[in-house]
Amino acid sequence: MSTTQQEIERKYEAVTADAVSPDLTGLTRLVADTEAETQNLDATYFDTAAGALARHRVVVRRRLGGHDEGWHIKFALGDGRQEVHFDLLKDAESMPAAVKNMLSGVTLGASLEPVARLSTRRLRTLLRDGDGRAVAELCDDTVRAYDHATGVERSWQEWEVELLVDDLGRKKQEKIFGDVENVLEAAGAGPSTSVAKISRALGQDRAFDEAAGIEAPERRQDGDEGPKLGSAQRLIARLIGEYLDDVPTLDLGVRAGVPDAVHQLRIRLRGIRSLLRGLRGVIDDDAERRLSAGLRATGENLGPARDLEVARGILEGLYQWDGLTTGTRQEILEVLSEDEDAALRTARNRLSSPEHLDLMKDLRAFVLQPRLDEVASEWSQKKVSKAILENLESRLHRRRSRVMDLDEPTIDEALEHVHDVRKAAKSLRYAVEALDAESALPKKRADKAKKSAKRARSLQSKLGRCLDLHAAHEWLSRAGRVFQRRELDRYGVGLLEGETMLRLRETLSQGMDRIEKTD
């Protein structure tokens, strides 16, 4: 069994030699329980030999003792740090298959080995609001850490303040943290120099080591050092690597159900596909086709989950929605939730598949040593940049021309071409933004390219509304059939379907006009 939650906490530590335990009677907004709970915690942290988890700011540990005993995965995504909990197996030393699977997009099959062990004596005090509700906890931790790689032991005292409820606004959260921070400062504590215990345990908090007089031996770690690259290869590696670096954490976010993770993962994968399209004729043809095909397959499996996110937003914004009975809205949302769960299962299955994991390995290998076509083996970065822009500008121009050649197309024909134009516009925009971020836009074309990207973004946004409405209409058509099978009243679904089609026709007409008017 696993649970996912957002972790909102702050850490403090002694900043003076005479620091003492805080006097919690000094709290003004909160009331501390009179007795603290003593916990003895034993945590073992894991990573790959190459440090894949640390590189992507992911932490996995097995904790024994305390109220949250079990396996924990922590990572930064969205509005804060996310935390996923798994129960211990009967053999507490064994890592659950579910933990390995959730991390597979980060580890890509590499084994996870212990890297550090932390023993903590914790005094846990609940902090309550005026209504007696426990809204936060203050943990007074005395920590002893052992680094497996270097054999170095470290010890320190710190305090953690963590919120226990998720219905507090930002202002209330700050007031709680501020109240606790005041009493901690009075006791001689200040913000911790380490983001996480594991960072300090592994010697990543240099200020702490210097203050403690610790001279740790240099860490040995298997790295992904590739061969020496040529100028063009270095540019290609940076462009694709910028998108690829975000993929492991977003993969983890999709598996953990973090809001918007599917959408953000699709953006990164589309960005890579866009660059590969622009690099046709520059990189090896077989590599481009194979990588693009794999990315397309993953995108197709992520698509339904994103379409349903969009459909939910559109449904609740329709004029007819508020006029439906509470029961009808509930029935519609129940069907939508069922489909969302099924779509997420499809997305997660793809991310766990051997095909996708092999694709990620291939992409990492390609970034380490981009394979160039023979004709481009000696190209400069400037020439590569020009080729990318020319390829994608020509692609967008061709697809726009096809739209303008249409004569009274059907809705399906128009949507197909709108989709093609939008994809081409997005590809150009992503490529220009990536080149600009690497300061690789050719100087003579920089202004023109940026203006093209701005127009492409505007076009993409307008056409995206057409496709979003189409996704909502398609889902409502399906929902109507589900209602019929379940012998439910389809009248409300029909009203929404009709309104969506009216909006789709209007927006599609505007989108076609925009395509014709865009330079």
Coordinates of C-alpha atoms in Angstrom, one line a residue:
M1 CA 0.0 0.0 0.0
S2 CA 1.3 3.5 -0.8
T3 CA 0.1 7.0 0.0
T4 CA 1.2 10.3 -1.6
Q5 CA 1.4 13.7 0.2
Q6 CA 2.9 17.1 -0.3
E7 CA 5.6 17.8 2.4
I8 CA 5.7 21.4 3.7
E9 CA 8.4 21.8 6.3
R10 CA 11.3 24.0 7.5
K11 CA 14.5 23.0 9.2
Y12 CA 16.5 24.8 11.8
E13 CA 19.7 24.1 13.7
A14 CA 21.9 25.5 16.5
V15 CA 23.8 28.5 15.4
T16 CA 25.4 29.3 18.7
A17 CA 27.4 27.2 21.1
D18 CA 25.0 27.9 24.0
A19 CA 21.8 26.9 22.1
V20 CA 19.2 25.3 24.3
S21 CA 15.9 23.5 23.8
P22 CA 13.2 26.0 22.8
D23 CA 10.6 27.2 25.3
L24 CA 7.3 26.4 23.6
T25 CA 5.3 28.4 26.2
G26 CA 6.5 31.4 24.2
L27 CA 4.3 30.5 21.2
T28 CA 1.6 33.1 20.6
R29 CA -0.6 31.6 17.9
L30 CA -0.2 27.9 18.7
V31 CA -0.3 25.7 21.8
A32 CA 2.2 22.9 22.2
D33 CA 1.3 19.6 23.8
T34 CA 2.8 19.4 27.3
E35 CA 4.5 16.1 26.7
A36 CA 6.7 15.3 23.7
E37 CA 6.7 11.8 22.2
T38 CA 10.2 10.2 22.1
Q39 CA 11.0 8.2 19.0
N40 CA 14.1 6.3 18.0
L41 CA 14.4 6.3 14.3
D42 CA 16.8 4.2 12.1
A43 CA 16.9 5.2 8.4
T44 CA 18.9 3.7 5.6
Y45 CA 19.2 5.8 2.4
F46 CA 19.7 4.3 -1.1
D47 CA 21.0 5.4 -4.5
T48 CA 22.6 4.0 -7.7
A49 CA 26.4 3.7 -8.1
A50 CA 26.2 6.7 -10.5
G51 CA 24.1 8.8 -8.0
A52 CA 21.1 9.0 -10.2
L53 CA 18.7 9.8 -7.4
A54 CA 20.9 12.5 -5.9
R55 CA 21.3 14.1 -9.4
H56 CA 17.6 14.5 -9.7
R57 CA 17.0 15.5 -6.1
V58 CA 15.2 12.3 -5.3
V59 CA 15.5 10.6 -1.9
V60 CA 14.6 7.0 -1.0
R61 CA 14.9 5.6 2.5
R62 CA 13.8 2.8 4.7
R63 CA 12.8 4.1 8.1
L64 CA 12.4 1.8 11.1
G65 CA 10.6 3.3 14.1
G66 CA 8.2 6.3 14.5
H67 CA 4.7 6.9 13.3
D68 CA 5.6 6.8 9.6
E69 CA 7.8 3.7 9.6
G70 CA 8.2 2.3 6.1
W71 CA 9.7 3.2 2.8
H72 CA 9.7 6.8 1.7
I73 CA 10.4 8.4 -1.7
K74 CA 10.8 12.2 -1.6
F75 CA 11.3 14.5 -4.6
A76 CA 10.8 18.2 -5.5
L77 CA 8.0 18.9 -8.0
G78 CA 5.2 21.4 -8.3
D79 CA 4.6 23.7 -5.3
G80 CA 6.9 21.8 -2.9
R81 CA 8.4 18.5 -2.0
Q82 CA 6.4 15.4 -2.6
E83 CA 6.5 12.3 -0.4
V84 CA 5.3 8.8 -1.2
H85 CA 5.0 6.2 1.6
F86 CA 5.1 2.4 1.2
D87 CA 4.6 -0.2 4.0
L88 CA 7.4 -2.4 5.1
L89 CA 7.4 -6.0 3.9
K90 CA 7.5 -8.9 6.3
D91 CA 11.3 -8.9 5.6
A92 CA 11.9 -5.3 6.6
E93 CA 15.3 -5.3 4.8
S94 CA 13.8 -6.1 1.4
M95 CA 12.8 -3.2 -0.9
P96 CA 9.2 -3.6 -2.2
A97 CA 8.8 -4.1 -5.9
A98 CA 6.5 -1.1 -6.0
V99 CA 9.3 1.2 -4.8
K100 CA 11.6 -0.1 -7.5
N101 CA 9.0 0.3 -10.1
M102 CA 8.1 3.9 -9.1
L103 CA 11.8 4.8 -9.3
S104 CA 12.5 2.9 -12.6
G105 CA 12.2 6.1 -14.7
V106 CA 15.1 7.5 -12.6
T107 CA 17.3 4.4 -12.1
L108 CA 16.6 2.8 -15.6
G109 CA 17.4 -0.6 -14.2
A110 CA 20.5 0.3 -12.2
S111 CA 20.5 -1.4 -8.7
L112 CA 19.9 0.6 -5.6
E113 CA 22.5 0.2 -2.8
P114 CA 22.8 1.7 0.7
V115 CA 24.7 5.0 0.8
A116 CA 24.1 6.2 4.3
R117 CA 22.6 5.3 7.6
L118 CA 21.1 7.8 10.1
S119 CA 20.1 7.1 13.7
T120 CA 17.9 9.8 15.2
R121 CA 16.6 10.4 18.7
R122 CA 13.4 12.5 18.1
L123 CA 11.3 14.4 20.5
R124 CA 8.0 15.0 18.6
T125 CA 5.7 17.7 19.9
L126 CA 2.3 18.4 18.3
L127 CA 1.3 22.1 17.9
R128 CA -2.4 23.0 18.0
D129 CA -4.4 26.0 16.8
G130 CA -7.1 27.8 18.9
D131 CA -9.6 25.0 18.1
G132 CA -7.3 22.3 19.4
R133 CA -6.5 20.9 16.0
A134 CA -3.0 19.6 15.5
V135 CA -1.8 21.8 12.6
A136 CA 2.0 21.2 12.8
E137 CA 4.6 19.2 14.6
L138 CA 8.0 20.3 16.0
C139 CA 10.6 17.6 15.9
D140 CA 13.8 18.0 18.0
D141 CA 16.3 15.6 16.4
T142 CA 19.7 14.4 17.6
V143 CA 21.2 12.8 14.6
R144 CA 24.2 10.4 14.0
A145 CA 25.0 9.7 10.4
Y146 CA 27.4 7.2 8.7
D147 CA 28.5 7.7 5.1
H148 CA 29.0 4.2 3.5
A149 CA 31.3 5.5 0.7
T150 CA 33.8 7.4 2.9
G151 CA 33.3 5.9 6.3
V152 CA 32.8 9.4 7.8
E153 CA 30.5 9.8 10.8
R154 CA 28.7 13.1 11.5
S155 CA 26.4 14.2 14.3
W156 CA 24.3 17.2 14.9
Q157 CA 21.1 18.6 16.4
E158 CA 18.3 20.1 14.3
W159 CA 14.6 21.0 14.6
E160 CA 12.0 20.3 11.9
V161 CA 8.7 22.1 11.7
E162 CA 6.2 20.3 9.4
L163 CA 2.6 21.2 8.6
L164 CA 0.1 18.4 9.3
V165 CA -2.9 19.7 7.4
D166 CA -3.3 20.7 3.8
D167 CA -6.2 23.2 3.9
L168 CA -4.2 26.2 5.1
G169 CA -3.6 29.2 2.9
R170 CA -0.2 30.6 2.3
K171 CA -0.7 33.4 4.9
K172 CA -1.7 30.9 7.6
Q173 CA 1.2 28.7 6.8
E174 CA 3.6 31.6 7.2
K175 CA 2.0 32.6 10.5
I176 CA 2.5 29.1 11.9
F177 CA 6.1 29.0 10.7
G178 CA 6.8 32.5 12.0
D179 CA 5.4 31.7 15.5
V180 CA 7.6 28.6 15.8
E181 CA 10.6 30.4 14.3
N182 CA 10.4 33.1 17.0
V183 CA 10.8 30.7 19.8
L184 CA 13.6 28.7 18.0
E185 CA 15.5 31.9 17.4
A186 CA 15.2 32.8 21.1
A187 CA 16.8 29.4 21.9
G188 CA 19.8 30.1 19.6
A189 CA 18.6 28.3 16.5
G190 CA 18.5 29.5 12.9
P191 CA 17.7 28.1 9.4
S192 CA 19.6 24.9 8.6
T193 CA 22.4 25.1 6.0
S194 CA 21.3 21.7 4.7
V195 CA 18.2 21.0 2.7
A196 CA 17.9 17.4 3.9
K197 CA 19.6 15.2 6.4
I198 CA 20.9 12.9 3.7
S199 CA 22.8 15.9 2.0
R200 CA 24.7 16.5 5.2
A201 CA 25.3 12.8 5.8
L202 CA 27.0 12.5 2.4
G203 CA 29.2 15.5 2.9
Q204 CA 27.3 17.9 0.6
D205 CA 27.0 20.6 3.4
R206 CA 30.5 22.0 3.2
A207 CA 29.8 24.8 5.7
F208 CA 28.9 22.1 8.3
D209 CA 32.0 20.0 7.6
E210 CA 34.3 23.0 7.8
A211 CA 32.8 24.1 11.1
A212 CA 33.0 20.5 12.5
G213 CA 36.6 20.1 11.3
I214 CA 35.7 17.2 9.0
E215 CA 38.1 16.5 6.1
A216 CA 36.3 13.7 4.2
P217 CA 38.1 11.8 1.5
E218 CA 37.1 12.5 -2.0
R219 CA 34.0 10.5 -3.0
R220 CA 34.3 8.0 -5.8
Q221 CA 31.2 7.7 -8.0
D222 CA 30.6 6.0 -11.3
G223 CA 29.8 8.9 -13.7
D224 CA 28.4 9.1 -17.2
E225 CA 31.6 10.6 -18.7
G226 CA 31.3 10.3 -22.4
P227 CA 33.9 10.7 -25.2
K228 CA 35.2 14.1 -26.3
L229 CA 32.6 15.8 -28.5
G230 CA 32.9 18.1 -31.5
S231 CA 31.4 21.5 -31.6
A232 CA 28.1 20.5 -33.3
Q233 CA 27.8 17.5 -31.0
R234 CA 28.2 19.7 -27.9
L235 CA 25.4 22.0 -29.0
I236 CA 23.0 19.1 -29.8
A237 CA 23.8 17.4 -26.4
R238 CA 23.0 20.7 -24.6
L239 CA 19.8 21.3 -26.4
I240 CA 18.3 17.8 -25.9
G241 CA 19.9 17.4 -22.5
E242 CA 18.1 20.5 -21.2
Y243 CA 14.7 18.8 -21.9
L244 CA 15.9 15.3 -20.9
D245 CA 17.2 16.4 -17.5
D246 CA 13.6 17.1 -16.3
V247 CA 12.1 13.8 -17.5
P248 CA 13.1 11.5 -14.6
T249 CA 11.5 13.7 -11.9
L250 CA 8.3 14.3 -14.0
D251 CA 8.1 10.6 -14.7
L252 CA 8.1 10.1 -10.9
G253 CA 5.4 12.8 -10.6
V254 CA 3.1 11.0 -13.1
R255 CA 3.5 7.8 -11.1
A256 CA 2.8 9.6 -7.8
G257 CA -0.2 11.5 -9.2
V258 CA 1.2 15.0 -8.9
P259 CA -1.1 17.5 -10.5
D260 CA 0.1 18.7 -14.0
A261 CA 2.9 16.2 -14.1
V262 CA 1.5 14.5 -17.2
H263 CA 1.2 17.8 -19.1
Q264 CA 4.8 18.9 -18.1
L265 CA 6.2 15.5 -19.1
R266 CA 4.6 15.7 -22.5
I267 CA 6.0 19.1 -23.0
R268 CA 9.6 17.9 -22.3
L269 CA 9.1 14.9 -24.6
R270 CA 7.6 17.1 -27.4
G271 CA 10.5 19.4 -27.0
I272 CA 13.0 16.6 -27.7
R273 CA 10.9 15.4 -30.6
S274 CA 10.9 18.9 -32.0
L275 CA 14.7 19.1 -31.9
L276 CA 15.0 15.7 -33.5
R277 CA 12.8 16.9 -36.3
G278 CA 14.8 20.0 -36.8
L279 CA 18.0 17.9 -36.8
R280 CA 16.9 15.7 -39.7
G281 CA 19.8 15.6 -42.2
V282 CA 22.2 16.6 -39.4
I283 CA 22.1 13.6 -37.1
D284 CA 22.1 9.9 -38.1
D285 CA 18.8 9.0 -39.8
D286 CA 18.4 5.6 -38.1
A287 CA 18.9 7.2 -34.6
E288 CA 16.5 10.0 -35.4
R289 CA 13.7 7.6 -36.7
R290 CA 14.2 5.2 -33.7
L291 CA 14.2 7.9 -31.0
S292 CA 11.3 9.8 -32.6
A293 CA 9.2 6.7 -32.9
G294 CA 9.7 5.8 -29.3
L295 CA 8.9 9.3 -28.2
R296 CA 5.7 9.3 -30.3
A297 CA 4.6 6.0 -28.7
T298 CA 5.1 7.4 -25.2
G299 CA 3.3 10.6 -26.2
E300 CA 0.3 8.7 -27.5
N301 CA 0.0 6.8 -24.2
L302 CA 0.2 10.0 -22.2
G303 CA -2.3 11.8 -24.4
P304 CA -5.6 10.5 -23.1
A305 CA -4.7 11.5 -19.5
R306 CA -4.0 15.0 -20.6
D307 CA -7.1 15.2 -22.8
L308 CA -9.2 14.3 -19.8
E309 CA -7.6 17.0 -17.7
V310 CA -8.5 19.5 -20.4
A311 CA -12.0 18.1 -20.8
R312 CA -12.7 18.5 -17.0
G313 CA -11.8 22.1 -17.2
I314 CA -13.9 22.8 -20.2
L315 CA -17.0 21.0 -18.9
E316 CA -17.1 23.0 -15.7
G317 CA -16.8 26.2 -17.7
L318 CA -19.7 25.6 -20.0
Y319 CA -22.9 27.7 -19.7
Q320 CA -25.1 24.6 -19.4
W321 CA -23.0 23.1 -16.5
D322 CA -24.4 25.2 -13.7
G323 CA -27.9 24.6 -15.0
L324 CA -27.6 20.8 -14.5
T325 CA -28.9 19.2 -11.3
T326 CA -26.4 18.2 -8.7
G327 CA -27.1 14.6 -9.3
T328 CA -26.5 14.8 -13.0
R329 CA -23.2 16.7 -12.5
Q330 CA -22.1 14.1 -10.0
E331 CA -22.9 11.2 -12.4
I332 CA -20.9 12.9 -15.2
L333 CA -17.9 13.5 -12.9
E334 CA -18.0 9.9 -11.7
V335 CA -17.7 8.7 -15.3
L336 CA -15.0 11.2 -16.0
S337 CA -13.0 10.1 -12.9
E338 CA -13.3 6.5 -14.0
D339 CA -11.8 7.4 -17.3
E340 CA -9.1 9.5 -15.7
D341 CA -8.0 6.6 -13.6
A342 CA -7.9 4.3 -16.6
A343 CA -5.9 6.9 -18.6
L344 CA -3.4 7.3 -15.8
R345 CA -3.0 3.5 -15.6
T346 CA -2.2 3.5 -19.3
A347 CA 0.3 6.3 -18.9
R348 CA 2.0 4.6 -16.0
N349 CA 2.1 1.2 -17.8
R350 CA 3.9 2.8 -20.7
L351 CA 6.4 4.5 -18.4
S352 CA 7.2 1.1 -16.8
S353 CA 7.4 -0.7 -20.1
P354 CA 10.7 -2.1 -21.3
E355 CA 10.2 -0.2 -24.6
H356 CA 10.0 3.2 -22.8
L357 CA 12.9 2.5 -20.4
D358 CA 15.0 1.4 -23.3
L359 CA 14.1 4.6 -25.1
M360 CA 15.2 6.7 -22.1
K361 CA 18.5 4.8 -22.0
D362 CA 19.0 5.4 -25.7
L363 CA 18.3 9.1 -25.3
R364 CA 20.8 9.4 -22.5
A365 CA 23.4 7.6 -24.6
F366 CA 22.6 9.9 -27.6
V367 CA 23.1 13.0 -25.4
L368 CA 26.5 11.6 -24.2
Q369 CA 27.6 11.1 -27.9
P370 CA 25.2 12.5 -30.5
R371 CA 25.5 10.5 -33.7
L372 CA 25.9 12.9 -36.7
D373 CA 25.2 12.3 -40.3
E374 CA 28.4 12.1 -42.3
V375 CA 27.7 15.3 -44.2
A376 CA 27.4 17.2 -40.9
S377 CA 30.4 15.7 -39.1
E378 CA 32.5 18.9 -39.3
W379 CA 29.7 21.4 -39.1
S380 CA 29.9 24.4 -36.8
Q381 CA 27.2 25.1 -34.1
K382 CA 26.0 28.1 -36.2
K383 CA 25.4 25.8 -39.2
V384 CA 23.5 23.3 -37.0
S385 CA 21.3 26.1 -35.6
K386 CA 20.5 27.4 -39.1
A387 CA 19.6 23.9 -40.2
I388 CA 17.2 23.4 -37.3
L389 CA 15.4 26.7 -38.0
E390 CA 15.2 26.1 -41.7
N391 CA 13.8 22.6 -41.3
L392 CA 11.1 23.6 -38.8
E393 CA 10.2 26.9 -40.6
S394 CA 9.8 25.0 -43.8
R395 CA 7.6 22.4 -42.1
L396 CA 5.3 25.0 -40.7
H397 CA 5.1 26.7 -44.0
R398 CA 4.1 23.5 -45.8
R399 CA 1.4 22.6 -43.4
R400 CA -0.1 26.1 -43.5
S401 CA -0.1 25.9 -47.3
R402 CA -2.1 22.7 -47.1
V403 CA -4.8 24.4 -45.0
M404 CA -5.1 27.3 -47.5
D405 CA -5.5 24.8 -50.3
L406 CA -8.6 23.2 -48.6
D407 CA -12.0 23.8 -50.2
E408 CA -14.9 23.6 -47.7
P409 CA -13.4 20.9 -45.5
T410 CA -15.4 18.8 -43.1
I411 CA -14.9 19.3 -39.4
D412 CA -12.8 16.2 -39.2
E413 CA -10.6 17.3 -42.2
A414 CA -10.2 20.8 -40.7
L415 CA -9.3 19.4 -37.3
E416 CA -6.7 17.1 -38.8
H417 CA -5.0 20.0 -40.5
V418 CA -5.3 22.2 -37.5
H419 CA -3.6 19.6 -35.4
D420 CA -0.7 19.3 -38.0
V421 CA -0.2 23.1 -38.1
R422 CA -0.3 23.3 -34.3
K423 CA 2.4 20.6 -33.9
A424 CA 4.6 22.4 -36.5
A425 CA 4.1 25.7 -34.7
K426 CA 5.0 24.2 -31.3
S427 CA 8.1 22.5 -32.8
L428 CA 9.4 25.8 -34.1
R429 CA 8.7 27.6 -30.9
Y430 CA 10.4 24.9 -28.7
A431 CA 13.5 24.9 -31.0
V432 CA 13.8 28.7 -31.0
E433 CA 13.4 28.8 -27.2
A434 CA 16.0 26.0 -26.7
L435 CA 18.5 27.7 -29.1
D436 CA 18.0 31.1 -27.4
A437 CA 18.5 29.6 -23.9
E438 CA 21.9 28.2 -25.1
S439 CA 22.8 31.6 -26.8
A440 CA 23.0 29.6 -30.1
L441 CA 20.6 31.6 -32.3
P442 CA 22.5 32.9 -35.4
K443 CA 23.0 36.6 -34.8
K444 CA 21.7 37.6 -38.2
R445 CA 18.5 35.5 -37.7
A446 CA 18.0 36.0 -34.0
D447 CA 15.4 38.7 -34.2
K448 CA 13.5 37.1 -37.0
A449 CA 13.6 33.7 -35.2
K450 CA 12.2 35.2 -32.0
K451 CA 9.4 36.9 -33.8
S452 CA 8.6 33.7 -35.6
A453 CA 8.5 31.9 -32.2
K454 CA 6.2 34.6 -30.8
R455 CA 3.8 34.2 -33.7
A456 CA 4.0 30.4 -33.4
R457 CA 3.1 30.6 -29.8
S458 CA 0.1 32.7 -30.5
L459 CA -1.0 30.4 -33.3
Q460 CA -0.4 27.3 -31.1
S461 CA -2.6 28.8 -28.3
K462 CA -5.5 29.6 -30.7
L463 CA -5.4 26.3 -32.3
G464 CA -5.1 24.5 -29.0
R465 CA -8.5 25.8 -28.0
C466 CA -10.0 24.1 -31.0
L467 CA -8.3 20.8 -30.1
D468 CA -9.3 21.1 -26.5
L469 CA -13.0 21.6 -27.4
H470 CA -12.7 18.6 -29.7
A471 CA -11.3 16.4 -26.9
A472 CA -14.2 17.5 -24.6
H473 CA -16.8 16.8 -27.3
E474 CA -15.3 13.4 -28.0
W475 CA -15.4 12.5 -24.3
L476 CA -19.0 13.7 -24.0
S477 CA -20.0 11.5 -26.9
R478 CA -18.4 8.6 -25.1
A479 CA -20.1 9.6 -21.8
G480 CA -23.5 9.5 -23.6
R481 CA -22.9 5.9 -24.6
V482 CA -21.9 5.0 -21.0
F483 CA -25.0 6.7 -19.7
Q484 CA -27.1 4.7 -22.1
R485 CA -25.6 1.4 -21.1
R486 CA -26.1 2.3 -17.4
E487 CA -29.7 3.4 -18.1
L488 CA -29.0 6.9 -16.8
D489 CA -30.7 10.1 -18.1
R490 CA -28.6 11.4 -21.0
Y491 CA -30.3 14.8 -21.3
G492 CA -27.7 16.7 -19.4
V493 CA -24.8 15.1 -21.3
G494 CA -26.6 16.0 -24.6
L495 CA -26.9 19.6 -23.6
L496 CA -23.2 19.8 -22.8
E497 CA -22.3 18.0 -26.1
G498 CA -24.4 20.4 -28.1
E499 CA -22.9 23.5 -26.5
T500 CA -19.4 22.1 -27.0
M501 CA -20.0 21.5 -30.7
L502 CA -21.3 25.0 -31.2
R503 CA -18.2 26.4 -29.5
L504 CA -16.0 24.0 -31.5
R505 CA -17.4 25.1 -34.9
E506 CA -16.9 28.8 -34.0
T507 CA -13.4 28.4 -32.6
L508 CA -12.4 26.1 -35.5
S509 CA -13.5 28.8 -38.0
Q510 CA -11.5 31.4 -36.2
G511 CA -8.5 29.0 -36.1
M512 CA -8.6 28.4 -39.8
D513 CA -8.7 32.2 -40.4
R514 CA -5.7 32.6 -38.0
I515 CA -3.7 30.1 -40.0
E516 CA -4.4 31.9 -43.3
K517 CA -3.4 35.3 -41.8
T518 CA -0.3 34.2 -40.0
D519 CA 2.9 35.0 -41.9

